Short mmCIF file of C-alpha atoms in Angstrom, two decimals:
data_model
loop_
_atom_site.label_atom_id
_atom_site.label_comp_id
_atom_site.label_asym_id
_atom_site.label_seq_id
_atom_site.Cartn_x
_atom_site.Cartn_y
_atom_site.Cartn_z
CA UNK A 22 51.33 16.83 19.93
CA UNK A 23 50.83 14.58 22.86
CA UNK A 24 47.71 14.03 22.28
CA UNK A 25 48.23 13.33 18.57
CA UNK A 26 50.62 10.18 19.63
CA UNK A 27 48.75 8.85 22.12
CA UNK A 28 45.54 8.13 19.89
CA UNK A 29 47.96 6.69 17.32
CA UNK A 30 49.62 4.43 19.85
CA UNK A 31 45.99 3.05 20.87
CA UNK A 32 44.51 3.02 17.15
CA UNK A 33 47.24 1.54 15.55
CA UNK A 34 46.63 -2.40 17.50
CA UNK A 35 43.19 -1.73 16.17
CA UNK A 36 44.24 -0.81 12.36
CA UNK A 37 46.63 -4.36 12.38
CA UNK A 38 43.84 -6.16 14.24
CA UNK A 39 41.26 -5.28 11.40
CA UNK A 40 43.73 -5.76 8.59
CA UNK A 41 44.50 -9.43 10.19
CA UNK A 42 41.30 -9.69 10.64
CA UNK A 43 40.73 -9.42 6.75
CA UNK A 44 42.89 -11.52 5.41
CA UNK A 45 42.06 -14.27 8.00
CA UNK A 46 38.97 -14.19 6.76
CA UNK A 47 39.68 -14.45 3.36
CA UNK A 48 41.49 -17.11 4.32
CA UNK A 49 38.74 -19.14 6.00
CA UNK A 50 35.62 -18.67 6.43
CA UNK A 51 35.23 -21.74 9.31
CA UNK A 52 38.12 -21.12 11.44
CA UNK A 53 37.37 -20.78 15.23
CA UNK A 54 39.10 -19.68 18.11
CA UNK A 55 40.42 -22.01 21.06
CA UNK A 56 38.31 -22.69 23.51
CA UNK A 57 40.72 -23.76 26.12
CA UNK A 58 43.58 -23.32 27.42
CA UNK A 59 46.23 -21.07 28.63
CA UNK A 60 46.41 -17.19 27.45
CA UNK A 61 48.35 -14.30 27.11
CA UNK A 62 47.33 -10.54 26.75
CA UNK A 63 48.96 -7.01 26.31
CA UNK A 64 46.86 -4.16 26.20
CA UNK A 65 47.82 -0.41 25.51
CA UNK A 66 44.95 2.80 26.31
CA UNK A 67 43.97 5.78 28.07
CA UNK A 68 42.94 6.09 31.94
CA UNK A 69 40.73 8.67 33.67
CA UNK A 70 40.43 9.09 37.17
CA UNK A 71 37.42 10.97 39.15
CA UNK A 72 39.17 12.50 42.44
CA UNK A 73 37.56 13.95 45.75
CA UNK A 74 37.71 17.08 45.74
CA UNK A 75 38.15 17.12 49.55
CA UNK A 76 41.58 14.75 49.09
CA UNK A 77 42.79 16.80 45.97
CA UNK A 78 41.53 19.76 45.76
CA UNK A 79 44.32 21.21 44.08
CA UNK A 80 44.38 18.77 40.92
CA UNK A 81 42.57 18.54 37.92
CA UNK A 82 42.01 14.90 38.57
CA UNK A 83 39.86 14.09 35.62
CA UNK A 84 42.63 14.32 33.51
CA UNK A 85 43.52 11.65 30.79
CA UNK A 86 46.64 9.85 30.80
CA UNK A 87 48.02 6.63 28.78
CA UNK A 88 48.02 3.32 30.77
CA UNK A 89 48.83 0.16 30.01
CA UNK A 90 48.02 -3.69 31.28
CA UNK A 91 49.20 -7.11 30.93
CA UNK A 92 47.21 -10.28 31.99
CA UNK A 93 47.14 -14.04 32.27
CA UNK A 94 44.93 -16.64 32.65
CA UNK A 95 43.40 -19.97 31.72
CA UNK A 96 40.43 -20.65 29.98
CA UNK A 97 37.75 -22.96 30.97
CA UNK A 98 36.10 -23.17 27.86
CA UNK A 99 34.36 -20.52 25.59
CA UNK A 100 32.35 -19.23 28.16
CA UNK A 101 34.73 -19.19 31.10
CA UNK A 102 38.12 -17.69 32.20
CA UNK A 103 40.29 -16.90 35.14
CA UNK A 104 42.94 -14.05 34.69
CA UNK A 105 45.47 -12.66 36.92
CA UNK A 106 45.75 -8.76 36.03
CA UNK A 107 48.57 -6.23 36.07
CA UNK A 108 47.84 -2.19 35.07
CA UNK A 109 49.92 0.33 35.17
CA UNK A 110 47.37 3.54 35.37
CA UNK A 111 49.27 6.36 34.49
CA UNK A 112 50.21 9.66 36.43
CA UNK A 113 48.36 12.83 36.97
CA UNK A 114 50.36 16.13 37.07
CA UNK A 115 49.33 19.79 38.04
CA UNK A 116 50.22 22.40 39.54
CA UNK A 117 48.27 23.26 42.97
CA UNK A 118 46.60 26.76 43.42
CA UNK A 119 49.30 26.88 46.16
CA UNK A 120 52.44 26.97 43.65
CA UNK A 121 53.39 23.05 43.87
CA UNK A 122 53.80 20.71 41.52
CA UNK A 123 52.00 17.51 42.36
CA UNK A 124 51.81 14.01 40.77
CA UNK A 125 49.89 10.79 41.60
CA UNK A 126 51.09 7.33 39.91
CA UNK A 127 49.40 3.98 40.44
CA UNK A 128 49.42 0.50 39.46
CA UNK A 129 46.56 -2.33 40.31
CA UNK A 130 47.50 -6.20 40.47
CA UNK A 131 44.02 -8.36 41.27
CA UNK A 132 42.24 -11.80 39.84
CA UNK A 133 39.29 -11.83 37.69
CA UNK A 134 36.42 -14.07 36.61
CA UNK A 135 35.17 -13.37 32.80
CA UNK A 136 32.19 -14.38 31.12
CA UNK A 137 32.43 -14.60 27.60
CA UNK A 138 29.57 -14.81 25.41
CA UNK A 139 29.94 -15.59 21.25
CA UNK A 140 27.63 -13.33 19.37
CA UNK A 141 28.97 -14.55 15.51
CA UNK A 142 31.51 -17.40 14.72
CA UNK A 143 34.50 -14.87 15.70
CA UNK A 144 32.90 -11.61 17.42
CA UNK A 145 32.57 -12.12 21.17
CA UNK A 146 31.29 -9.97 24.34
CA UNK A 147 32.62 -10.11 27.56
CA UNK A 148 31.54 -9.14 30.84
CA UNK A 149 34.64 -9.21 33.50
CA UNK A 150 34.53 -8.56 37.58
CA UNK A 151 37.31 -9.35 39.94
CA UNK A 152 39.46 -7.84 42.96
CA UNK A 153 42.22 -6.12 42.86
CA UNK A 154 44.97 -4.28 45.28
CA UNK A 155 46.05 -0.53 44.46
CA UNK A 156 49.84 0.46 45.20
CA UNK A 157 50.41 4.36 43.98
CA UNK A 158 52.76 7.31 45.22
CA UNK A 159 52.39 11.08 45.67
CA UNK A 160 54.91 13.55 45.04
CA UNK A 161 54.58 17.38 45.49
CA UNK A 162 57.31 19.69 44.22
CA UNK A 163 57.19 23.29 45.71
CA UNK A 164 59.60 25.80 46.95
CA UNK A 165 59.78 24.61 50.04
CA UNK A 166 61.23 21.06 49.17
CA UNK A 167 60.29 18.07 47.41
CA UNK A 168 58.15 15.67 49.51
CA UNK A 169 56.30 12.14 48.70
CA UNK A 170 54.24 9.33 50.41
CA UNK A 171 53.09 6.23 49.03
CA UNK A 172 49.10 5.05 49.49
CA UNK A 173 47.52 1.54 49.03
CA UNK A 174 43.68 0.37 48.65
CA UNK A 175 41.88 -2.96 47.67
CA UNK A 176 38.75 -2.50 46.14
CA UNK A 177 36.94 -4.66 43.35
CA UNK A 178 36.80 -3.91 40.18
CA UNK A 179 34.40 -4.70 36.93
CA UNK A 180 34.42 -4.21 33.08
CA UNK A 181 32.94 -5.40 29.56
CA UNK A 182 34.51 -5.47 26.33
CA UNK A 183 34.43 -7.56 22.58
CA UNK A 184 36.90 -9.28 21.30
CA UNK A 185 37.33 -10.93 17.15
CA UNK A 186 39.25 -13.62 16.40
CA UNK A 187 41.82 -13.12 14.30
CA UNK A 188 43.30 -16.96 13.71
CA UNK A 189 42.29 -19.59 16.18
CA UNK A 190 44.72 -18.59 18.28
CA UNK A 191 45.20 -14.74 17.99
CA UNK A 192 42.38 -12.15 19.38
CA UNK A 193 41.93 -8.74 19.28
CA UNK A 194 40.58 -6.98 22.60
CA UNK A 195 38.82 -3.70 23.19
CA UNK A 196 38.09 -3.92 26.69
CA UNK A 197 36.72 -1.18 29.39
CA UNK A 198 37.40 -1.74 33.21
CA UNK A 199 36.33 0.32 36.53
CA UNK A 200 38.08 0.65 39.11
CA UNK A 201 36.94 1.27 42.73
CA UNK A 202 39.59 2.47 44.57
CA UNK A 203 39.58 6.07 46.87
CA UNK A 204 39.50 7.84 43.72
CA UNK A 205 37.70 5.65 40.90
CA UNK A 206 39.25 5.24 37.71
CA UNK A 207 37.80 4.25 33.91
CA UNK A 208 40.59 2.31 31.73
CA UNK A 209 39.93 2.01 28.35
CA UNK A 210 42.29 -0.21 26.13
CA UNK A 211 42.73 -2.05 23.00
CA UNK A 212 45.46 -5.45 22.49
CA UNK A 213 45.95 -8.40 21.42
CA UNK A 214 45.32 -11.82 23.69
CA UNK A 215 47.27 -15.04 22.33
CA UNK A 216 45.67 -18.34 23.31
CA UNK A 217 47.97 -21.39 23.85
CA UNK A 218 46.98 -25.08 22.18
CA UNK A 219 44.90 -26.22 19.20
CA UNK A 220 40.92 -26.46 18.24
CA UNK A 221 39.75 -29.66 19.34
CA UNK A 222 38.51 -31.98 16.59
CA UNK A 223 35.21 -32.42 16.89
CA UNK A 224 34.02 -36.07 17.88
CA UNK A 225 31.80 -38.24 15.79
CA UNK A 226 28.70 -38.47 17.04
CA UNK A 227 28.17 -42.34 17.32
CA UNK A 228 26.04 -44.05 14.62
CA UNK A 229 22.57 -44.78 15.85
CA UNK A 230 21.70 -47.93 17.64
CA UNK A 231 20.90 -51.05 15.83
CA UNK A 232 16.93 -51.53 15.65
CA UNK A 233 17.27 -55.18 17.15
CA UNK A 234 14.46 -57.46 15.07
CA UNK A 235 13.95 -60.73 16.52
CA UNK A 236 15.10 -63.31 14.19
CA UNK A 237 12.41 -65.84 12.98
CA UNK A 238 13.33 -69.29 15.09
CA UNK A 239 15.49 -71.39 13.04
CA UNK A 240 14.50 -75.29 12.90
CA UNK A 241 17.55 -77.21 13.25
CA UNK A 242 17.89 -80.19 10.39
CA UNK A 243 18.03 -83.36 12.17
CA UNK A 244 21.34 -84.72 12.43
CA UNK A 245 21.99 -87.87 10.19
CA UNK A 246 22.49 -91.00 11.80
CA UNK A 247 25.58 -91.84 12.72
CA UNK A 248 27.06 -94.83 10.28
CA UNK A 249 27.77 -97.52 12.70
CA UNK A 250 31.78 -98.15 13.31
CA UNK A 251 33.25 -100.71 10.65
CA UNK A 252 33.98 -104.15 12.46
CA UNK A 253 37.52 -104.62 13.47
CA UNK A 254 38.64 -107.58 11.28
CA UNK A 255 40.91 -110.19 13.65
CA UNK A 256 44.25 -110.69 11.68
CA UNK A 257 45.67 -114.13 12.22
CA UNK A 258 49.84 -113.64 13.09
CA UNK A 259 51.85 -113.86 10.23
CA UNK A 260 55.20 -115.90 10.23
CA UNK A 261 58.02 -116.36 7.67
CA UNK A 262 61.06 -118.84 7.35
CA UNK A 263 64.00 -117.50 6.59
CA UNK A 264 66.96 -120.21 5.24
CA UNK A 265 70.90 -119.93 5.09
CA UNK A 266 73.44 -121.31 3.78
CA UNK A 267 75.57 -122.98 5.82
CA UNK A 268 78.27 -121.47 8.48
CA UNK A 269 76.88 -117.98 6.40
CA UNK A 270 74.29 -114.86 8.28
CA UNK A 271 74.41 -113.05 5.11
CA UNK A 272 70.52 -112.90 3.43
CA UNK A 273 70.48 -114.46 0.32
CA UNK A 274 68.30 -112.96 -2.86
CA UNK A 275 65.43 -116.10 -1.70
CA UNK A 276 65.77 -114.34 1.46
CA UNK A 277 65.42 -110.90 0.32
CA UNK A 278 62.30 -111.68 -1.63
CA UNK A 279 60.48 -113.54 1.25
CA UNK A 280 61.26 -110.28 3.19
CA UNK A 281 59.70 -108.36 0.33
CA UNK A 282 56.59 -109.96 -0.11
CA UNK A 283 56.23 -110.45 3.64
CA UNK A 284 56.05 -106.30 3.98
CA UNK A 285 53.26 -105.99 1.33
CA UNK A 286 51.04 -108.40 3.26
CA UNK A 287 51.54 -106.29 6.76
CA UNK A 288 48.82 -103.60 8.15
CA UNK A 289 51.28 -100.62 9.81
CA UNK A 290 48.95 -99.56 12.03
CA UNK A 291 47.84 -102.66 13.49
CA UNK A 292 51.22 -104.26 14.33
CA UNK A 293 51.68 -105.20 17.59
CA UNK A 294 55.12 -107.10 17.90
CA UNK A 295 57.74 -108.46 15.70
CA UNK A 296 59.32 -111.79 17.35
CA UNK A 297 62.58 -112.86 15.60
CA UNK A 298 64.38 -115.61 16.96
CA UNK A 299 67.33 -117.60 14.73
CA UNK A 300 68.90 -121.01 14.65
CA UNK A 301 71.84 -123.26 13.72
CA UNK A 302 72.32 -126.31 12.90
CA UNK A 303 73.73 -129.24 15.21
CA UNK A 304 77.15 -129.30 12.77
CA UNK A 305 79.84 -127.90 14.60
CA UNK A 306 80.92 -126.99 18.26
CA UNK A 307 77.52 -125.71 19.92
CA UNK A 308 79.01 -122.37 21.39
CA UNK A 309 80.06 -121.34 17.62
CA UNK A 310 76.82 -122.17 16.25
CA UNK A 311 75.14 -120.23 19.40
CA UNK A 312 76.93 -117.45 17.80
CA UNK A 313 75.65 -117.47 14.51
CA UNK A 314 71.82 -118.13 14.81
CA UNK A 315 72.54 -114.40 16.81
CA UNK A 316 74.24 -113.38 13.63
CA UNK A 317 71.69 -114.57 11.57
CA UNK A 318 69.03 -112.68 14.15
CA UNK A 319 70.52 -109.85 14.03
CA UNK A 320 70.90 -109.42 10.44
CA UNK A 321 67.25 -109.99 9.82
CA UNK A 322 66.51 -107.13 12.60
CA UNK A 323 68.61 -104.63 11.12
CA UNK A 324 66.90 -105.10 7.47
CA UNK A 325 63.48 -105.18 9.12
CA UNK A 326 64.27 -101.70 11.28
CA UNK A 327 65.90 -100.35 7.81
CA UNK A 328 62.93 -101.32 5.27
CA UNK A 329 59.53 -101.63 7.26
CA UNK A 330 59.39 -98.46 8.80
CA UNK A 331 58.54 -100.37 12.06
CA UNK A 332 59.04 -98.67 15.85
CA UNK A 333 62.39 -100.52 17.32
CA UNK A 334 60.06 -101.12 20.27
CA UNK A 335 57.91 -103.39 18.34
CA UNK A 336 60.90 -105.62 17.36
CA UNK A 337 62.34 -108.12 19.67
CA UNK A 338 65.05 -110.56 18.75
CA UNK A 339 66.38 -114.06 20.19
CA UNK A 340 68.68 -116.73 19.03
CA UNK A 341 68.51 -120.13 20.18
CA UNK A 342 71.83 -121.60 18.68
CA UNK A 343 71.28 -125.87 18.03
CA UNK A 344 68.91 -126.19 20.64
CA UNK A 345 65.40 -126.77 19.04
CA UNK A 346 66.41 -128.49 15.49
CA UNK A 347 63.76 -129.50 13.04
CA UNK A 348 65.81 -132.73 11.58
CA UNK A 349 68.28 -135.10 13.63
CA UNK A 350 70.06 -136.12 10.40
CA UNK A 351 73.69 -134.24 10.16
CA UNK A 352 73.45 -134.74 6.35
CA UNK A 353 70.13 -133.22 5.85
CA UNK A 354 70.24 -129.85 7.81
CA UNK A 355 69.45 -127.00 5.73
CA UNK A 356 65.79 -126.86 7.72
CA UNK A 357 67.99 -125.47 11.16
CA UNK A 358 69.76 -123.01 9.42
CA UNK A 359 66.98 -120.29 9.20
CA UNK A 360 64.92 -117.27 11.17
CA UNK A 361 61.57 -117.28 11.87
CA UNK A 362 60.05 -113.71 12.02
CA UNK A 363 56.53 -113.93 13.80
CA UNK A 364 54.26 -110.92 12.77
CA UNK A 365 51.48 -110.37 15.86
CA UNK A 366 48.61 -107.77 14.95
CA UNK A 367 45.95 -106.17 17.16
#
């Protein structure tokens, strides 16, 4: 009966493994496994040891018993791995020709190196060697008492194995492993190994260079000839009379229209300075008429700033009052009562 549930326990990973392994198929014809990366693995099968007969006479030492490991590792890439290894191998019972029971129980930590090599797109072979340390415990029951010691060894250790890849991350292991310890023993085992991460896209390879072809030398048009630069045209100043009424600094509609038709005749660009200066006539006290040839100034200024769109900079403005009259007659005085605006271009 034993027997009977120990080769179920280590066919039935196999049984799933292959019905995965199916369907995956089925599924996907182009899937791959990763090929780096961190890994897990559990592993469930039968151990045999081969015993000197000298150290245990008394046992039948090549005796099968279930064992089981557990391993870790990292993955290089789909050649190489690292693994740190755990087994547990088992025990051996019998009883000695001398009446005792006797039992021997081990376990086996050590680091491997494995070489993998890809015979299809998911069936793989694997070669494995590595080191490992041996920790075990002997216990004899007889009449006499019950007595036990425990025994260590470091020896390497080597195996082979395949493994098919179920989805790109899930394998399935059958794996064989020899142990050199006092007494050497064969492990046999089947399990699953989970790898952590994805399948790397695969890069582009880059488009092929260019095939560089000298380009046929270009002949440059000459350049046309620069046309020569217009000739600046000298504008004489222009300069406008403005009249009042008298005592008044309002502009009057003659005054308006001078203004007017004195704007169409001016070149924006090329205005230099606006001079206005205003007068008065000699009628009156001279400090009130001082005042209004500034009023009158002023007035002309503030239409000029408001209607030729001319920089305030460009304007200047001055009022002379009764001091430079154009007639010395009292009753004929209209010709003082004005503005001159002096237009200077550059």
């Amino acid at each position: 009966m034993k027997t009977t549930n120990f080769k179920r326990t280590l066919l039935t990973p196999i049984a799933l493994g292959v019905l995965l392994a199916s369907t995956s198929v089925m599924a996907t014809e182009k899937q791959t496994d990763v090929e780096q990366g961190w890994f897990v693995q559990g592993d469930i099968g039968q151990a045999k040891s081969y015993g000197q007969r000298n150290v245990y006479s008394d046992l039948r030492m090549s005796e099968k018993r279930r064992a089981w490991k557990a391993s870790t590792g990292y993955r290089f890439n789909n050649n190489f791995a690292l693994a740190f290894n755990y087994a547990d191998l088992g025990m051996v019972e019998d009883f000695a020709n001398r009446g005792a029971l006797e039992s021997i129980a081990g376990k086996a930590t050590g680091l491997s190196g494995i070489y993998n090599f890809p015979i299809s797109q998911r069936v793989n072979i694997h070669a494995k060697a590595g080191y490992a340390h041996f920790s075990g415990r002997n216990n004899r029951l007889s009449n006499g008492g019950h007595a036990w010691n425990r025994t260590s060894d470091n020896a390497p250790f080597y195996g082979a194995g395949m493994s098919f890849d179920l989805t790109q991350n899930l394998s399935l292991m059958v794996d064989w492993e020899r142990y050199k310890f006092d007494s050497v023993t064969d492990v046999v085992s089947t399990g699953l190994r989970y790898t952590f991460g994805s399948i790397a896209k695969p890069v582009a390879k880059p488009a092929p260079a260019p095939v560089y072809v000298k380009p046929e030398p270009v002949v440059q048009p000459k350049p046309a000839p620069v046309p020569p630069k217009p000739p600046v045209i000298e504008l004489k100043p222009l300069q406008v009379n403005l009249y009042f009424d008298n005592d008044s600094s309002e502009l009057t509609h003659e005054t308006l229209e001078i203004l007017s038709q004195a704007k169409s005749q001016l070149v924006n660009d090329r205005i230099d300075t606006i001079d206005v200066a205003g007068f008065a006539s000699a009628v009156g006290n001279s400090d009130y008429n001082q005042a209004l040839s500034e009023r009158r100034a002023t007035a002309v200024v503030e239409y000029i700033r408001q209607n030729w769109n001319i920089e305030s900079g460009k304007v200047s403005v001055v009022s002379h009052g009764e001091d430079m009259l154009q007639n010395d007659s009292n009753l004929n005085n209209s010709r003082d009562r004005r503005v001159m605006v002096k237009i200077k271009f550059n």
